[in-house]
mmCIF file of C-alpha atoms in Angstrom:
data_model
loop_
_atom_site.group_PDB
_atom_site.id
_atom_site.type_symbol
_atom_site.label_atom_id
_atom_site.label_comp_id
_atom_site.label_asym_id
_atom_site.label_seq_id
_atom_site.Cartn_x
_atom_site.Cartn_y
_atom_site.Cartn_z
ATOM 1 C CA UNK A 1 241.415 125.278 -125.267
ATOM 2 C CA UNK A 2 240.575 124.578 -128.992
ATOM 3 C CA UNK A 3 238.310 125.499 -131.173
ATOM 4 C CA UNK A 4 235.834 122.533 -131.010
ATOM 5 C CA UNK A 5 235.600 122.453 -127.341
ATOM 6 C CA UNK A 6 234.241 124.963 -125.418
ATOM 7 C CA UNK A 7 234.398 126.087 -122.010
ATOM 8 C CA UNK A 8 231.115 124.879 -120.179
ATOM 9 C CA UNK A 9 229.058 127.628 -118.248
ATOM 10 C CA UNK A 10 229.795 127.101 -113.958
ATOM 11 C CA UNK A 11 226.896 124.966 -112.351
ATOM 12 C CA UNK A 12 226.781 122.686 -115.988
ATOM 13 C CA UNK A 13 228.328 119.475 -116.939
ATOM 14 C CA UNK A 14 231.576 119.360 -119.445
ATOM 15 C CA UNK A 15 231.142 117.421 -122.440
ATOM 16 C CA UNK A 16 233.457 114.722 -121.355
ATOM 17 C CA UNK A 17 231.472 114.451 -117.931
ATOM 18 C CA UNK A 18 228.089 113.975 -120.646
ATOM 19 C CA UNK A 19 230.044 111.399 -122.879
ATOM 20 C CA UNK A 20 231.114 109.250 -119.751
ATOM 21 C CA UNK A 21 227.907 109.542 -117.822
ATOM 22 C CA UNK A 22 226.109 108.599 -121.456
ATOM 23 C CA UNK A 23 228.504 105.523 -121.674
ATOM 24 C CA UNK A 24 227.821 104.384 -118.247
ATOM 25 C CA UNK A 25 224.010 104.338 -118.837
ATOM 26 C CA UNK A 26 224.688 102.313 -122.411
ATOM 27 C CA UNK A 27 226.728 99.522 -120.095
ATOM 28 C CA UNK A 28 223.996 99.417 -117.631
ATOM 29 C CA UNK A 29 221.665 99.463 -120.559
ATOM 30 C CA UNK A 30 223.972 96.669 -122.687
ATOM 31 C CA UNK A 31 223.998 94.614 -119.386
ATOM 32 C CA UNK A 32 220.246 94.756 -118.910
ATOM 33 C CA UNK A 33 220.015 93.725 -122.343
ATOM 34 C CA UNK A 34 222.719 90.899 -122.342
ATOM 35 C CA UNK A 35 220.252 89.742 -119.061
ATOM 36 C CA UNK A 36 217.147 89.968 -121.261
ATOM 37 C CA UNK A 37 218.691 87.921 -124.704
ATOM 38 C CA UNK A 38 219.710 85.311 -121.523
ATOM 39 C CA UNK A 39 216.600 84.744 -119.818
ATOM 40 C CA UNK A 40 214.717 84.668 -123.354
ATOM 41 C CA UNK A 41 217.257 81.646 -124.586
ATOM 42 C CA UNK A 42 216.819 79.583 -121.774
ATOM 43 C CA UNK A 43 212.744 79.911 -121.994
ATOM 44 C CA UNK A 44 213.186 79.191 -126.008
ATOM 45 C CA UNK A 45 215.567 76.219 -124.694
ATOM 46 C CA UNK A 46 213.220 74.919 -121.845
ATOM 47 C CA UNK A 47 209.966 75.480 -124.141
ATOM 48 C CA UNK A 48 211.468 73.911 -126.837
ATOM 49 C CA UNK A 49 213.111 70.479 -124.813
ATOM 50 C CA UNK A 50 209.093 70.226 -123.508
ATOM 51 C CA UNK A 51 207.874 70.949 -127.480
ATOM 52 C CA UNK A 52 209.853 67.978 -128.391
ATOM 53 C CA UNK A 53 208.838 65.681 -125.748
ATOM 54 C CA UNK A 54 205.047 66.367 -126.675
ATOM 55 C CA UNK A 55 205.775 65.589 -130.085
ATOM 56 C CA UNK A 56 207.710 62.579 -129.758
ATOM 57 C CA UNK A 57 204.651 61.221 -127.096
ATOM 58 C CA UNK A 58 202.138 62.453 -129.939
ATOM 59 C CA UNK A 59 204.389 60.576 -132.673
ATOM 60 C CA UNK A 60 204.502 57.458 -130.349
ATOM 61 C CA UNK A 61 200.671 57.767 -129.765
ATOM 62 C CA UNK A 62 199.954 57.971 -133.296
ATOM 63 C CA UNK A 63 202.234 54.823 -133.771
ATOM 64 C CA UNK A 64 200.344 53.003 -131.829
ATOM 65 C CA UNK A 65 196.677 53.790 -132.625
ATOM 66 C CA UNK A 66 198.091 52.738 -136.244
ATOM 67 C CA UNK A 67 199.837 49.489 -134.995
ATOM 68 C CA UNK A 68 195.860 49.162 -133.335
ATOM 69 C CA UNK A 69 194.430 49.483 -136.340
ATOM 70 C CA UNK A 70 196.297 47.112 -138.173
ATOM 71 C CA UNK A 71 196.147 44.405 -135.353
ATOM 72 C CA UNK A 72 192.459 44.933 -134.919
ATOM 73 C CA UNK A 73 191.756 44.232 -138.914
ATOM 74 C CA UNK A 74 194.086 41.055 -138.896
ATOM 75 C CA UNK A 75 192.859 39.223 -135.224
ATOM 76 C CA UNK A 76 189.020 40.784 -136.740
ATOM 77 C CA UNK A 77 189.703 38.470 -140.238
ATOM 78 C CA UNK A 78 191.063 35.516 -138.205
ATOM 79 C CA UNK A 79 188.404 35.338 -136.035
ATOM 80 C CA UNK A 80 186.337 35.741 -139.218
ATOM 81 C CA UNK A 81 187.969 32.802 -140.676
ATOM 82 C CA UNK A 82 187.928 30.948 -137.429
ATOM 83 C CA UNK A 83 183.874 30.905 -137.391
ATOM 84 C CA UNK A 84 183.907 30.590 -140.758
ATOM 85 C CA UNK A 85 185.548 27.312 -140.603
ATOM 86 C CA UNK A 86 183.299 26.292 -137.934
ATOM 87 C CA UNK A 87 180.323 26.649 -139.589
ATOM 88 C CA UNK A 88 181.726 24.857 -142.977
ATOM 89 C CA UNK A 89 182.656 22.412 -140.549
ATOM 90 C CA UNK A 90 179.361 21.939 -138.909
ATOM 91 C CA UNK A 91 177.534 22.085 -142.397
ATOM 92 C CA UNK A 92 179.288 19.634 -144.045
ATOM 93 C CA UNK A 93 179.192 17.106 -141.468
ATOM 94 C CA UNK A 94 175.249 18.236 -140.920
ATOM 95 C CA UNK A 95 174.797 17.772 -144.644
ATOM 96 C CA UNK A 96 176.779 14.147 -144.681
ATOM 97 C CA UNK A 97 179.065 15.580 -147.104
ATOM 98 C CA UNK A 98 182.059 14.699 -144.214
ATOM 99 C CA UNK A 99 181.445 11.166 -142.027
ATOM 100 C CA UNK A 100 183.241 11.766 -138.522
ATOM 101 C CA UNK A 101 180.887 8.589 -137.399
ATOM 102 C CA UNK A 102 184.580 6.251 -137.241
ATOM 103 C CA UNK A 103 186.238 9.403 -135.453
ATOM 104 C CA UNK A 104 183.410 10.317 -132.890
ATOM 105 C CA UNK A 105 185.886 12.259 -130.748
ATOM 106 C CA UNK A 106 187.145 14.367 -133.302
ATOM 107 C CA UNK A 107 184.155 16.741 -134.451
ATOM 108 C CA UNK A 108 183.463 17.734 -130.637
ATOM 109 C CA UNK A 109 186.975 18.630 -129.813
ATOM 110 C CA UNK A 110 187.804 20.482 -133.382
ATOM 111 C CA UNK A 111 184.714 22.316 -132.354
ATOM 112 C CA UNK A 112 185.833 23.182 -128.274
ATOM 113 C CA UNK A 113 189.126 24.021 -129.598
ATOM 114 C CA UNK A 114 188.122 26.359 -132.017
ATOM 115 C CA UNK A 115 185.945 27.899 -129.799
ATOM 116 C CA UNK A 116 188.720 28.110 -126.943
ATOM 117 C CA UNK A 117 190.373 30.192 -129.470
ATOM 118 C CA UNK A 118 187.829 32.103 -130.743
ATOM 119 C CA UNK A 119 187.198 33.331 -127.091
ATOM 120 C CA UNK A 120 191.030 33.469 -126.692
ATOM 121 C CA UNK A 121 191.192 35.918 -129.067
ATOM 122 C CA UNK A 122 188.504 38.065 -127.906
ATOM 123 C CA UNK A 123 190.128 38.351 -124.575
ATOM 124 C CA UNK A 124 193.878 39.497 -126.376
ATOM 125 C CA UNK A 125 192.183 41.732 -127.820
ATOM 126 C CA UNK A 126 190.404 43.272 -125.488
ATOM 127 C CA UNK A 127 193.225 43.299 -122.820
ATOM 128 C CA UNK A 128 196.173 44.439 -124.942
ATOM 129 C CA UNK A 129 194.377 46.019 -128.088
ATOM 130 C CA UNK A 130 192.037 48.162 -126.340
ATOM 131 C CA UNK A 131 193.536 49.513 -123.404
ATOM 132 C CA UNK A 132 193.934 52.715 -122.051
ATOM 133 C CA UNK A 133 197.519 54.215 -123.105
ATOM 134 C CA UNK A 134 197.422 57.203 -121.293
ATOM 135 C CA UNK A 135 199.769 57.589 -118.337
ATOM 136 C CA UNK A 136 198.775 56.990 -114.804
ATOM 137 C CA UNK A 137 198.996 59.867 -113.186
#
């Protein structure tokens, strides 16, 4: 025997018995561990597939409110413009500034048409603009 190692007392481990029973519990340990650092990438990688859906959905619904809010400002100043012409229409003739008397047809349907698309309007926008985007469930 050398020096360094010495002879253990009977009934008591040797130090090689201590070294190899140490490095099995560090591979059991390491293994548990290993485990651990798997289970914890897979959550990160599920949580993080699910954190990108809800963003792209929340990107998309932001999209579209903005899309809405541009629509809704352009059909609001045509229809704007569409009564507005109906009313300069209807004063000038009111006022005998225009003479449709040669053309009798053509004040009453320039009036039904751009009422037809006044209401025509209204229900666009109410059945595309202003729906409900969230999904059925």
């Amino acid at each position: 025997m050398s020096e360094t190692e010495t002879a253990a007392p009977s009934g008591l481990p040797s130090v090689e018995d201590l070294l190899q029973e140490a490095v099995a519990k560090n591979d059991v340990a390491a293994a548990a561990q290993r485990d651990a650092e798997d289970d914890y990438d897979e959550t990160i990688k599920a949580q993080s597939i699910k954190n990108e859906t809800a963003y792209a959905h929340l990107k998309g619904v932001q999209d579209h409110y903005a899309n809405k809010t541009e629509w809704s400002g352009f059909l609001r100043n045509l229809l704007c413009g569409m009564i507005a012409f109906q009313w300069l229409l209807l004063a000038l003739v009111g006022f005998g500034i225009w003479d449709f008397t040669k053309y009798q047809w053509l004040l009453p349907i320039l009036l039904v048409q751009n009422l037809g698309q006044i209401i025509g309007l209204a229900v666009i926008v109410v059945r595309s603009l202003f729906k409900d985007i969230a999904p059925k469930q």
